[in-house]
mmCIF file of C-alpha atoms and ligand atoms in Angstrom:
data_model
loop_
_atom_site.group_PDB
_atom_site.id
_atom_site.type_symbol
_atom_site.label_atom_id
_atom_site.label_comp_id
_atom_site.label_asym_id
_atom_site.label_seq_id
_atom_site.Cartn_x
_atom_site.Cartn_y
_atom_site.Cartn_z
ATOM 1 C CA UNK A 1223 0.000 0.000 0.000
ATOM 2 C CA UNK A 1224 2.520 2.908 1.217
ATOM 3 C CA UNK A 1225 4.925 1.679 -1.734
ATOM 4 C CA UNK A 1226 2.407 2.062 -4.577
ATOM 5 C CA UNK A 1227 1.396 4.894 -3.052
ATOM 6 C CA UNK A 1228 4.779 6.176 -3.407
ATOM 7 C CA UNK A 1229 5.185 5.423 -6.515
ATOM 8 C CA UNK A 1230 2.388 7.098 -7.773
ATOM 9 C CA UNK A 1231 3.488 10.357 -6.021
ATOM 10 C CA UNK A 1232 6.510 9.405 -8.154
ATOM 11 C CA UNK A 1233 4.888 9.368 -11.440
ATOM 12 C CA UNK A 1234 2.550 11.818 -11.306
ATOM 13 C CA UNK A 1235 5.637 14.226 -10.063
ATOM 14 C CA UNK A 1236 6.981 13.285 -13.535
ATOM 15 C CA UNK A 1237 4.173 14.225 -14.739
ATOM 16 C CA UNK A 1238 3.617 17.299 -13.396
ATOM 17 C CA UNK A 1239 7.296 18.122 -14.639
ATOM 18 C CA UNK A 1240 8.843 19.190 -11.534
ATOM 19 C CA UNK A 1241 7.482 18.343 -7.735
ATOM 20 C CA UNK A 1242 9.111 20.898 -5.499
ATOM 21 C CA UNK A 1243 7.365 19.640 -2.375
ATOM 22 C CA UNK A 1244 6.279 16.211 -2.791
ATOM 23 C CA UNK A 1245 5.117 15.982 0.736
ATOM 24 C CA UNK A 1246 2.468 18.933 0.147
ATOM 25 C CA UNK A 1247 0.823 17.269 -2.840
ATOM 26 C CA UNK A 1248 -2.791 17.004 -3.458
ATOM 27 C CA UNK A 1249 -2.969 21.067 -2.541
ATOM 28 C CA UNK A 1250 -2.187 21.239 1.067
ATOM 29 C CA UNK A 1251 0.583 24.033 -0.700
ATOM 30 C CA UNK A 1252 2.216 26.185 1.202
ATOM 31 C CA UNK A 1253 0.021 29.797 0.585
ATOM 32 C CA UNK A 1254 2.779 30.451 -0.993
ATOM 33 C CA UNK A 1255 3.085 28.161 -3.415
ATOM 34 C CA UNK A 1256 0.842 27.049 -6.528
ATOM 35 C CA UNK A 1257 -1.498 23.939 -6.736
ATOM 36 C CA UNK A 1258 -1.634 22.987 -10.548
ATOM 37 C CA UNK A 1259 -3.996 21.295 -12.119
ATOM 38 C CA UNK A 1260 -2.482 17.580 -11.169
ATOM 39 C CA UNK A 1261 -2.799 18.628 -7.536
ATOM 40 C CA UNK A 1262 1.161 19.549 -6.684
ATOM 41 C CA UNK A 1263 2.168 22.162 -5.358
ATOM 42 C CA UNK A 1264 5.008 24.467 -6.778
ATOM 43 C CA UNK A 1265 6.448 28.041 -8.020
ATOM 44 C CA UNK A 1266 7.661 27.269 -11.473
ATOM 45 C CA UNK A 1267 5.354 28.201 -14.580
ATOM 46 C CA UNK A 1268 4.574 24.670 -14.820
ATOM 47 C CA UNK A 1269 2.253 25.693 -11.099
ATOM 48 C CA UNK A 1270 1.266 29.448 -11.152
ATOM 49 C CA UNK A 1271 1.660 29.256 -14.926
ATOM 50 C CA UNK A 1272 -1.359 27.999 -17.570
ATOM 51 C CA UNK A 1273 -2.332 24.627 -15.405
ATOM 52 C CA UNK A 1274 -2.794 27.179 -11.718
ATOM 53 C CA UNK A 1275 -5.652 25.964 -10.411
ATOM 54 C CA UNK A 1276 -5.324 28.040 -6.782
ATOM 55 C CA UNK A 1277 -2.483 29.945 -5.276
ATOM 56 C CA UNK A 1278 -0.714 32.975 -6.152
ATOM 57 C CA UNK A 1279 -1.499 32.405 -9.574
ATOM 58 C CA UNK A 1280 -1.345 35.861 -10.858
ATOM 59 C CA UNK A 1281 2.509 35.858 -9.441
ATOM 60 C CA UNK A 1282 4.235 35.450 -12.114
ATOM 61 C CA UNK A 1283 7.904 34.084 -11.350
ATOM 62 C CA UNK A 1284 10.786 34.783 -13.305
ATOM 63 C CA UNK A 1285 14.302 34.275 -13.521
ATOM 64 C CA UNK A 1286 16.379 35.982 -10.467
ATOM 65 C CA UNK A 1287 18.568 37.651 -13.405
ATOM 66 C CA UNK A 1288 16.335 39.753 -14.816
ATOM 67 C CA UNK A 1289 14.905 40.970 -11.600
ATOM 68 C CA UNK A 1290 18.101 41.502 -9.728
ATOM 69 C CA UNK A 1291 19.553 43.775 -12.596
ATOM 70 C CA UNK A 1292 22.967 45.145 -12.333
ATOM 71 C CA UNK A 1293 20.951 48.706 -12.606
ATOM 72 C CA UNK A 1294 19.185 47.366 -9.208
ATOM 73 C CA UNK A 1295 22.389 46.050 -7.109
ATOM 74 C CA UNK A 1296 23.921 49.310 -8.330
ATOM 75 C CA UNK A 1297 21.504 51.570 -6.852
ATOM 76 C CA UNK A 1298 21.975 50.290 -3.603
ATOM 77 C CA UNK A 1299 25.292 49.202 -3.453
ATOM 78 C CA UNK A 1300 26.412 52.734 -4.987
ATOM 79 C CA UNK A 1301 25.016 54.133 -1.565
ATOM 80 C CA UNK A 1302 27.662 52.771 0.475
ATOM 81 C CA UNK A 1303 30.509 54.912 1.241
ATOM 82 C CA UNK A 1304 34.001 54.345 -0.925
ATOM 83 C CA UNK A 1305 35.431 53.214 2.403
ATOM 84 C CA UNK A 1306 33.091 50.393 2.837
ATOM 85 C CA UNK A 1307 34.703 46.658 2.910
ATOM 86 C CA UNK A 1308 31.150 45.379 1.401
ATOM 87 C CA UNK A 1309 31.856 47.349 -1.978
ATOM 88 C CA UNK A 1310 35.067 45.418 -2.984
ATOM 89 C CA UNK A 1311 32.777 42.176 -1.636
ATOM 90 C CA UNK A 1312 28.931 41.949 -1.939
ATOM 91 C CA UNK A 1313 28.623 41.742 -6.549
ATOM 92 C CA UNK A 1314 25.209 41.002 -8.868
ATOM 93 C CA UNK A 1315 27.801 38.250 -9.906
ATOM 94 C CA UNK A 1316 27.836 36.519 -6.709
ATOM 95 C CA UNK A 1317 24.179 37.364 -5.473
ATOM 96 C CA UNK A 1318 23.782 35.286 -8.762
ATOM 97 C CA UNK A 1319 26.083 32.101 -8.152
ATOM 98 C CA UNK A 1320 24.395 32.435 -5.231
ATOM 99 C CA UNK A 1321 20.979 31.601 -6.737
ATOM 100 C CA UNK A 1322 22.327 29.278 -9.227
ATOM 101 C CA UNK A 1323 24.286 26.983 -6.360
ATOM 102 C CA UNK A 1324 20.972 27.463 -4.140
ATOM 103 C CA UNK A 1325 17.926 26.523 -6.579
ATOM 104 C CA UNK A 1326 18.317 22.956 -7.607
ATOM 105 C CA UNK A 1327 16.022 23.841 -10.978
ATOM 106 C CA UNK A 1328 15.685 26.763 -11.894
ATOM 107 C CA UNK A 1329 15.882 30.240 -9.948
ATOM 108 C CA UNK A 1330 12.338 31.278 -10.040
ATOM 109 C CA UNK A 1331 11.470 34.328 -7.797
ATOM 110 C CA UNK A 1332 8.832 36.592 -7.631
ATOM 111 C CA UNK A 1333 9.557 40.529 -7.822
ATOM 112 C CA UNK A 1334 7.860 40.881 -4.224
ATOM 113 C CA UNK A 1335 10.499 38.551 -2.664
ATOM 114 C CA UNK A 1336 13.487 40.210 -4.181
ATOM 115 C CA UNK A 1337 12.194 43.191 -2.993
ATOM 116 C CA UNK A 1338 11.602 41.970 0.636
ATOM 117 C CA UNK A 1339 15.174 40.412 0.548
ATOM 118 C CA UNK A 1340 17.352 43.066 -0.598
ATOM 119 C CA UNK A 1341 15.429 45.562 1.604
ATOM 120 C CA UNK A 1342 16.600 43.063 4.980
ATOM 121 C CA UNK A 1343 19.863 43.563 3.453
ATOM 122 C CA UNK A 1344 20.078 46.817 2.906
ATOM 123 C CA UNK A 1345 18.884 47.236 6.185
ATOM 124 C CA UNK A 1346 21.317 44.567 7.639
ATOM 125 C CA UNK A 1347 23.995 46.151 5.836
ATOM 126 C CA UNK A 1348 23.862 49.849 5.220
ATOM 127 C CA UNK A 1349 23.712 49.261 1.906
ATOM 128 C CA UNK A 1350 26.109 46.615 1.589
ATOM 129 C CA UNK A 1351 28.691 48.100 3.221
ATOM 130 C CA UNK A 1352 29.095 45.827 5.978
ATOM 131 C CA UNK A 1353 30.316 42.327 5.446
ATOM 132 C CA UNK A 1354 30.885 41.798 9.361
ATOM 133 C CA UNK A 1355 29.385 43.142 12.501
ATOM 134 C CA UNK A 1356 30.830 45.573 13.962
ATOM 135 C CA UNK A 1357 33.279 45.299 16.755
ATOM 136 C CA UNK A 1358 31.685 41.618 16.142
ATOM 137 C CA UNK A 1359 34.175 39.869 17.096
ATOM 138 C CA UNK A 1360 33.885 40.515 21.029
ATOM 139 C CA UNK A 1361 30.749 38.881 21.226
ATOM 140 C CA UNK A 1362 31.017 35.255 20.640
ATOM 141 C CA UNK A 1363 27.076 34.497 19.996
ATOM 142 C CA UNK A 1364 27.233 31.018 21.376
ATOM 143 C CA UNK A 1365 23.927 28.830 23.095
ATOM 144 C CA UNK A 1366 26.459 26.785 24.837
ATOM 145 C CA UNK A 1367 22.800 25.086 25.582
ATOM 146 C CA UNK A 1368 22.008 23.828 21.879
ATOM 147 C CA UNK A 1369 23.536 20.574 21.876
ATOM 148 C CA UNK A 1370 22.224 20.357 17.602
ATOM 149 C CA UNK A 1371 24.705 22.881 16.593
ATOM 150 C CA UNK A 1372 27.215 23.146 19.355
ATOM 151 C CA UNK A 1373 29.684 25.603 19.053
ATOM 152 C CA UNK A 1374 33.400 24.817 18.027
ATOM 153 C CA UNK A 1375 36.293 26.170 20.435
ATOM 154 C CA UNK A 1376 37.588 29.045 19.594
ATOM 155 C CA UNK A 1377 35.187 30.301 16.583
ATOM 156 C CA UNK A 1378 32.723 33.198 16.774
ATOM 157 C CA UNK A 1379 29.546 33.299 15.752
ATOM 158 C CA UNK A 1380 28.716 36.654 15.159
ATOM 159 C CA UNK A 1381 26.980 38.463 12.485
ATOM 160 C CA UNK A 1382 28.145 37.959 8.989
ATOM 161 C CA UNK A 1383 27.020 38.424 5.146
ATOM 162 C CA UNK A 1384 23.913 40.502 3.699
ATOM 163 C CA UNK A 1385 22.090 39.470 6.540
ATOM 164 C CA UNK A 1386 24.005 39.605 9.300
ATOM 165 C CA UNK A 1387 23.777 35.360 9.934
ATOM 166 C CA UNK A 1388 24.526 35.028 13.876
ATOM 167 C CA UNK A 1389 24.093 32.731 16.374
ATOM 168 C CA UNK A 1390 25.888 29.015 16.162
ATOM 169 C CA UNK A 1391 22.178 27.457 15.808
ATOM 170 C CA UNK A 1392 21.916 29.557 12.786
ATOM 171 C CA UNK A 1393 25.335 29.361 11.290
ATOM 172 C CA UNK A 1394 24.492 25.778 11.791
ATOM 173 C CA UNK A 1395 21.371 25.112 10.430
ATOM 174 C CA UNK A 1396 21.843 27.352 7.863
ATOM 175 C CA UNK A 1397 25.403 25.234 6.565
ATOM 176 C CA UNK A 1398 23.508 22.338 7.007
ATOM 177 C CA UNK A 1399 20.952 23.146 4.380
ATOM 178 C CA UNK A 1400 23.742 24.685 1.965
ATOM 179 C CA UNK A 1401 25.971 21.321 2.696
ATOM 180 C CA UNK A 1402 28.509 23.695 4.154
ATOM 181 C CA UNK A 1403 30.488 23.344 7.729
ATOM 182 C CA UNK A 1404 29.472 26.516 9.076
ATOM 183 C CA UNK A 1405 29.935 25.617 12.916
ATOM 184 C CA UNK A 1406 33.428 24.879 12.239
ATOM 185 C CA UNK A 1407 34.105 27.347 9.433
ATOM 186 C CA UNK A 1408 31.524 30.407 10.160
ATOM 187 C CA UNK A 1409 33.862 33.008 8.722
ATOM 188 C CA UNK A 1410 33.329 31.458 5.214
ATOM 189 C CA UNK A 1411 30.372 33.977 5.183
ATOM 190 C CA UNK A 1412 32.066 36.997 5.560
ATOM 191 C CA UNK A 1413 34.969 35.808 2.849
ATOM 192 C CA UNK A 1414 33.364 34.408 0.474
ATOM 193 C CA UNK A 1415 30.737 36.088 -1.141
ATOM 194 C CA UNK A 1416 28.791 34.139 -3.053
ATOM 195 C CA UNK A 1417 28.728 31.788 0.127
ATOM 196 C CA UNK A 1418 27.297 35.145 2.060
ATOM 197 C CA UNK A 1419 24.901 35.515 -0.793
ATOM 198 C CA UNK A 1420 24.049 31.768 -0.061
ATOM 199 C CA UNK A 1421 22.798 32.394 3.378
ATOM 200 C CA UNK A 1422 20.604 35.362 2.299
ATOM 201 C CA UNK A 1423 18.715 32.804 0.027
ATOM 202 C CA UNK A 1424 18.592 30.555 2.513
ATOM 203 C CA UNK A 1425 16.558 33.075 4.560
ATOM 204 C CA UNK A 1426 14.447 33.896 1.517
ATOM 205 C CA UNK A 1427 13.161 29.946 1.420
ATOM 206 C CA UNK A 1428 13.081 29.205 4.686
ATOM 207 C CA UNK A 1429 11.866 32.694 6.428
ATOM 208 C CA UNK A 1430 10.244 35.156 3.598
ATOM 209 C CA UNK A 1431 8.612 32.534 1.263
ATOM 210 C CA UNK A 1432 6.370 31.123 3.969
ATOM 211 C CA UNK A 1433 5.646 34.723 5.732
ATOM 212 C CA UNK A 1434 5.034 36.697 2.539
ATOM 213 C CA UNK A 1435 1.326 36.159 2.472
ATOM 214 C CA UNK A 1436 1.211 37.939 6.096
ATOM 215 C CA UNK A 1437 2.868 40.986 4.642
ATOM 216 C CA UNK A 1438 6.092 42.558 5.085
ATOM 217 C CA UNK A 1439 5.964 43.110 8.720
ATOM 218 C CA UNK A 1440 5.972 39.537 9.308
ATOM 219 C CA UNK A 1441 9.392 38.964 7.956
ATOM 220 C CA UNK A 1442 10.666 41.785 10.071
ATOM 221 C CA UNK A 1443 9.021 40.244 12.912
ATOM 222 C CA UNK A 1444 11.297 36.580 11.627
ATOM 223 C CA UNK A 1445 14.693 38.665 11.233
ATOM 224 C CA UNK A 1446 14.632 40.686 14.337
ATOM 225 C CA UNK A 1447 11.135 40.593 16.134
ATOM 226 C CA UNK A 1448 12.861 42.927 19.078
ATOM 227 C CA UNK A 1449 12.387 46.045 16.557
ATOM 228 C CA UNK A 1450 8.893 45.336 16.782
ATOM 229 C CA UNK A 1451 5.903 47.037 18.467
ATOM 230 C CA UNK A 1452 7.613 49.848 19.061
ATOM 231 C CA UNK A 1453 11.339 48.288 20.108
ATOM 232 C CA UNK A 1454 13.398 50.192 17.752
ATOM 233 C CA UNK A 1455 10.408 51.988 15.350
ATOM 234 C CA UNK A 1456 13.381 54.142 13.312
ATOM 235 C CA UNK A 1457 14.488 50.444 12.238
ATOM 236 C CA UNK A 1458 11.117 49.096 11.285
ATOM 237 C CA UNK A 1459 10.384 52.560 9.650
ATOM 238 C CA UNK A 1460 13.624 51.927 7.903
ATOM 239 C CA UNK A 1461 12.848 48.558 6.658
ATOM 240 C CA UNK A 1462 10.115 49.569 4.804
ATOM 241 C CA UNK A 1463 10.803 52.122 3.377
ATOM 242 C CA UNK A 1464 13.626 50.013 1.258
ATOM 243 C CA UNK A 1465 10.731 47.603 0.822
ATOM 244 C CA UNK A 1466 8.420 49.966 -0.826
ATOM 245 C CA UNK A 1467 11.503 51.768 -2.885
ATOM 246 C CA UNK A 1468 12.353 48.304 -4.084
ATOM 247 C CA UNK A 1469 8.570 47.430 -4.953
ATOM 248 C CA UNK A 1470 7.803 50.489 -6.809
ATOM 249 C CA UNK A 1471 12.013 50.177 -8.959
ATOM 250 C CA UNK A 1472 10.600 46.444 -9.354
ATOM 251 C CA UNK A 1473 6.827 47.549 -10.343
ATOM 252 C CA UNK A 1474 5.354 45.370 -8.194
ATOM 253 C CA UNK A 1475 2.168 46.460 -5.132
ATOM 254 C CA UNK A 1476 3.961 46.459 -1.673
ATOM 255 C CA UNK A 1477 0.523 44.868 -0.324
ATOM 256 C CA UNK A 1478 -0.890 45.316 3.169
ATOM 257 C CA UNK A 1479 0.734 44.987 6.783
ATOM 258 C CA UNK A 1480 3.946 46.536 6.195
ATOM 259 C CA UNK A 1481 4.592 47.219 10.342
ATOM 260 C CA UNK A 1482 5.229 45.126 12.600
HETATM 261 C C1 NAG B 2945 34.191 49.323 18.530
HETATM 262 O O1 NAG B 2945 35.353 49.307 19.295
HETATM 263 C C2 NAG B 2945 36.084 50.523 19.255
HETATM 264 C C3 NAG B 2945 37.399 50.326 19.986
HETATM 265 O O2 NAG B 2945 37.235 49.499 21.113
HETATM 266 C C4 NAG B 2945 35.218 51.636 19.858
HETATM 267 O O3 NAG B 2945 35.901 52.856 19.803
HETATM 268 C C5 NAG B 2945 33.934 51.759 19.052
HETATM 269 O O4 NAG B 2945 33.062 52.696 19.619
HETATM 270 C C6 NAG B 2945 33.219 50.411 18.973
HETATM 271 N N1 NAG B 2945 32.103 50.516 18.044
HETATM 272 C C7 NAG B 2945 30.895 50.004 18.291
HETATM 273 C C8 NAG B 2945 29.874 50.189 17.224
HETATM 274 O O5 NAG B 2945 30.627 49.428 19.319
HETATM 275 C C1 NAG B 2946 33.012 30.370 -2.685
HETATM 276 O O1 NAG B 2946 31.958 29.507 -2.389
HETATM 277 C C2 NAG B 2946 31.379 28.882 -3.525
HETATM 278 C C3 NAG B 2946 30.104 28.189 -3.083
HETATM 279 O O2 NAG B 2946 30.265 27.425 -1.946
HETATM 280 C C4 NAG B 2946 32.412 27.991 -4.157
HETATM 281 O O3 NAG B 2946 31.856 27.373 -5.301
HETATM 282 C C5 NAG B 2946 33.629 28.832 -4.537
HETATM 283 O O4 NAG B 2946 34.632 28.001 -5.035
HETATM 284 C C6 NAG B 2946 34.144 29.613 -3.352
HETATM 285 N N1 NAG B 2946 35.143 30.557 -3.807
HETATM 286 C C7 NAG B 2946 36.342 30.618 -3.271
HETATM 287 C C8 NAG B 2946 37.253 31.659 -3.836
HETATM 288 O O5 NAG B 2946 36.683 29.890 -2.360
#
């Protein structure tokens, strides 16, 4: 019984061209994600395209590349100051090894989640100019009680890449799901930048692509939920208004619940 039932899952993710979350088939998706007309759920065109039957259907996804334009790193990475390490760091190049490394098909985004992304990192960043916290390095950002991702002697976890990655449960979690030894090589993020990029798209999947149905202020609340109601309201107030720059540069509605 289970095995023909998994092998009918099987075939009818063949036939549905790509399955992206087998376990959500039958249109339990994600709200997120598209139900096609075979019942899988999925963001390529082959799910929000011609075969949609419920979802964000009207989303249309396209190819990172021509969203994340080099006219639209530019204009945010020409912000930061000539004295910034992030300018000779953070490229459009990277961001998009990043995405081709990360996306196992093809990488598929929508224009509101670039514009949710890049506005965290500007945000996390000042505009890219930061590729490590600052004065990071005195703070060691280690839950000597998580025994999943303990921390390795003598390396610090603190924050690091577009979006400012910190904490050993993150570094870890976030290596594990890029098949990278983060625990016991967490400055990778702030050297390599297409490995920084990496984590940012990590956060994208795993944080913004589940919350973006809530509304912006949700994903603030997921990247630093202190800011909110009223904890640091210049920050928040900050956030989106990179958000809405980026929507309206990308053409696309910023939607409701910005705040958090
Ligand atoms: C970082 O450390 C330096 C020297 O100890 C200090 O002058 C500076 O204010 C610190 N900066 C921050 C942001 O804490
Ligand atoms: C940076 O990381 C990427 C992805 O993990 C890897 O393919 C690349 O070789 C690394 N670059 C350098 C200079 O180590």
């Amino acid at each position: 019984m289970a095995l023909t039932k998994i092998s009918l899952v099987f075939l009818l993710c063949l036939f549905s061209f790509y399955c992206e979350t087998a376990k959500s088939q039958y249109c339990g998706c994600s709200p997120i994600l598209c139900c096609n007309q075979f019942g899988f759920c999925g963001s390529s065109t082959a799910f929000c395209g011609s075969s949609c039957r419920s979802g964000p259907c009207r989303i249309s996804r396209e190819p990172v590349d021509k969203i994340v334009t080099q006219k639209f790193f530019d204009g945010i990475i020409s912000q930061a100051g000539n004295g910034c390490p992030g300018k000779r760091f953070y490229t459009r190049d990277s961001f998009l090894e990043a995405a081709n490394l990360f996306f196992d098909v093809t990488s598929y985004v929508t224009r509101l989640e670039i514009a949710t992304m890049f506005a965290h990192f500007t945000r996390e960043t000042s505009n890219f100019c930061y590729i490590e916290e600052l004065n990071g390095s005195s703070i060691n950002y280690c839950d000597e009680n998580n025994n999943q991702y303990p921390c390795e002697q003598g390396k610090s976890y603190f924050g690091r890449g577009p979006l400012q990655l910190a904490w050993n449960y993150n570094y870890g979690q976030c290596g594990q799901s890029l098949g990278l030894d983060l625990l016991r090589q967490p400055e990778l993020v702030g050297s390599n930048s297409t490995v920084a990029f990496q984590t940012g798209l990590w956060f994208l999947t795993n944080t913004v692509r589940p919350l973006l149905n809530q509304g912006f202020g949700a994903t603030i609340r997921a990247i630093n939920g202190m800011e909110c109601n009223g904890g640091n309201s210049g920050a928040v107030n900050a956030r989106i208004g990179y958000y809405r720059d980026y929507c309206g540069q990308l053409g696309v509605d910023p939607g409701l619940n910005l705040s958090c």
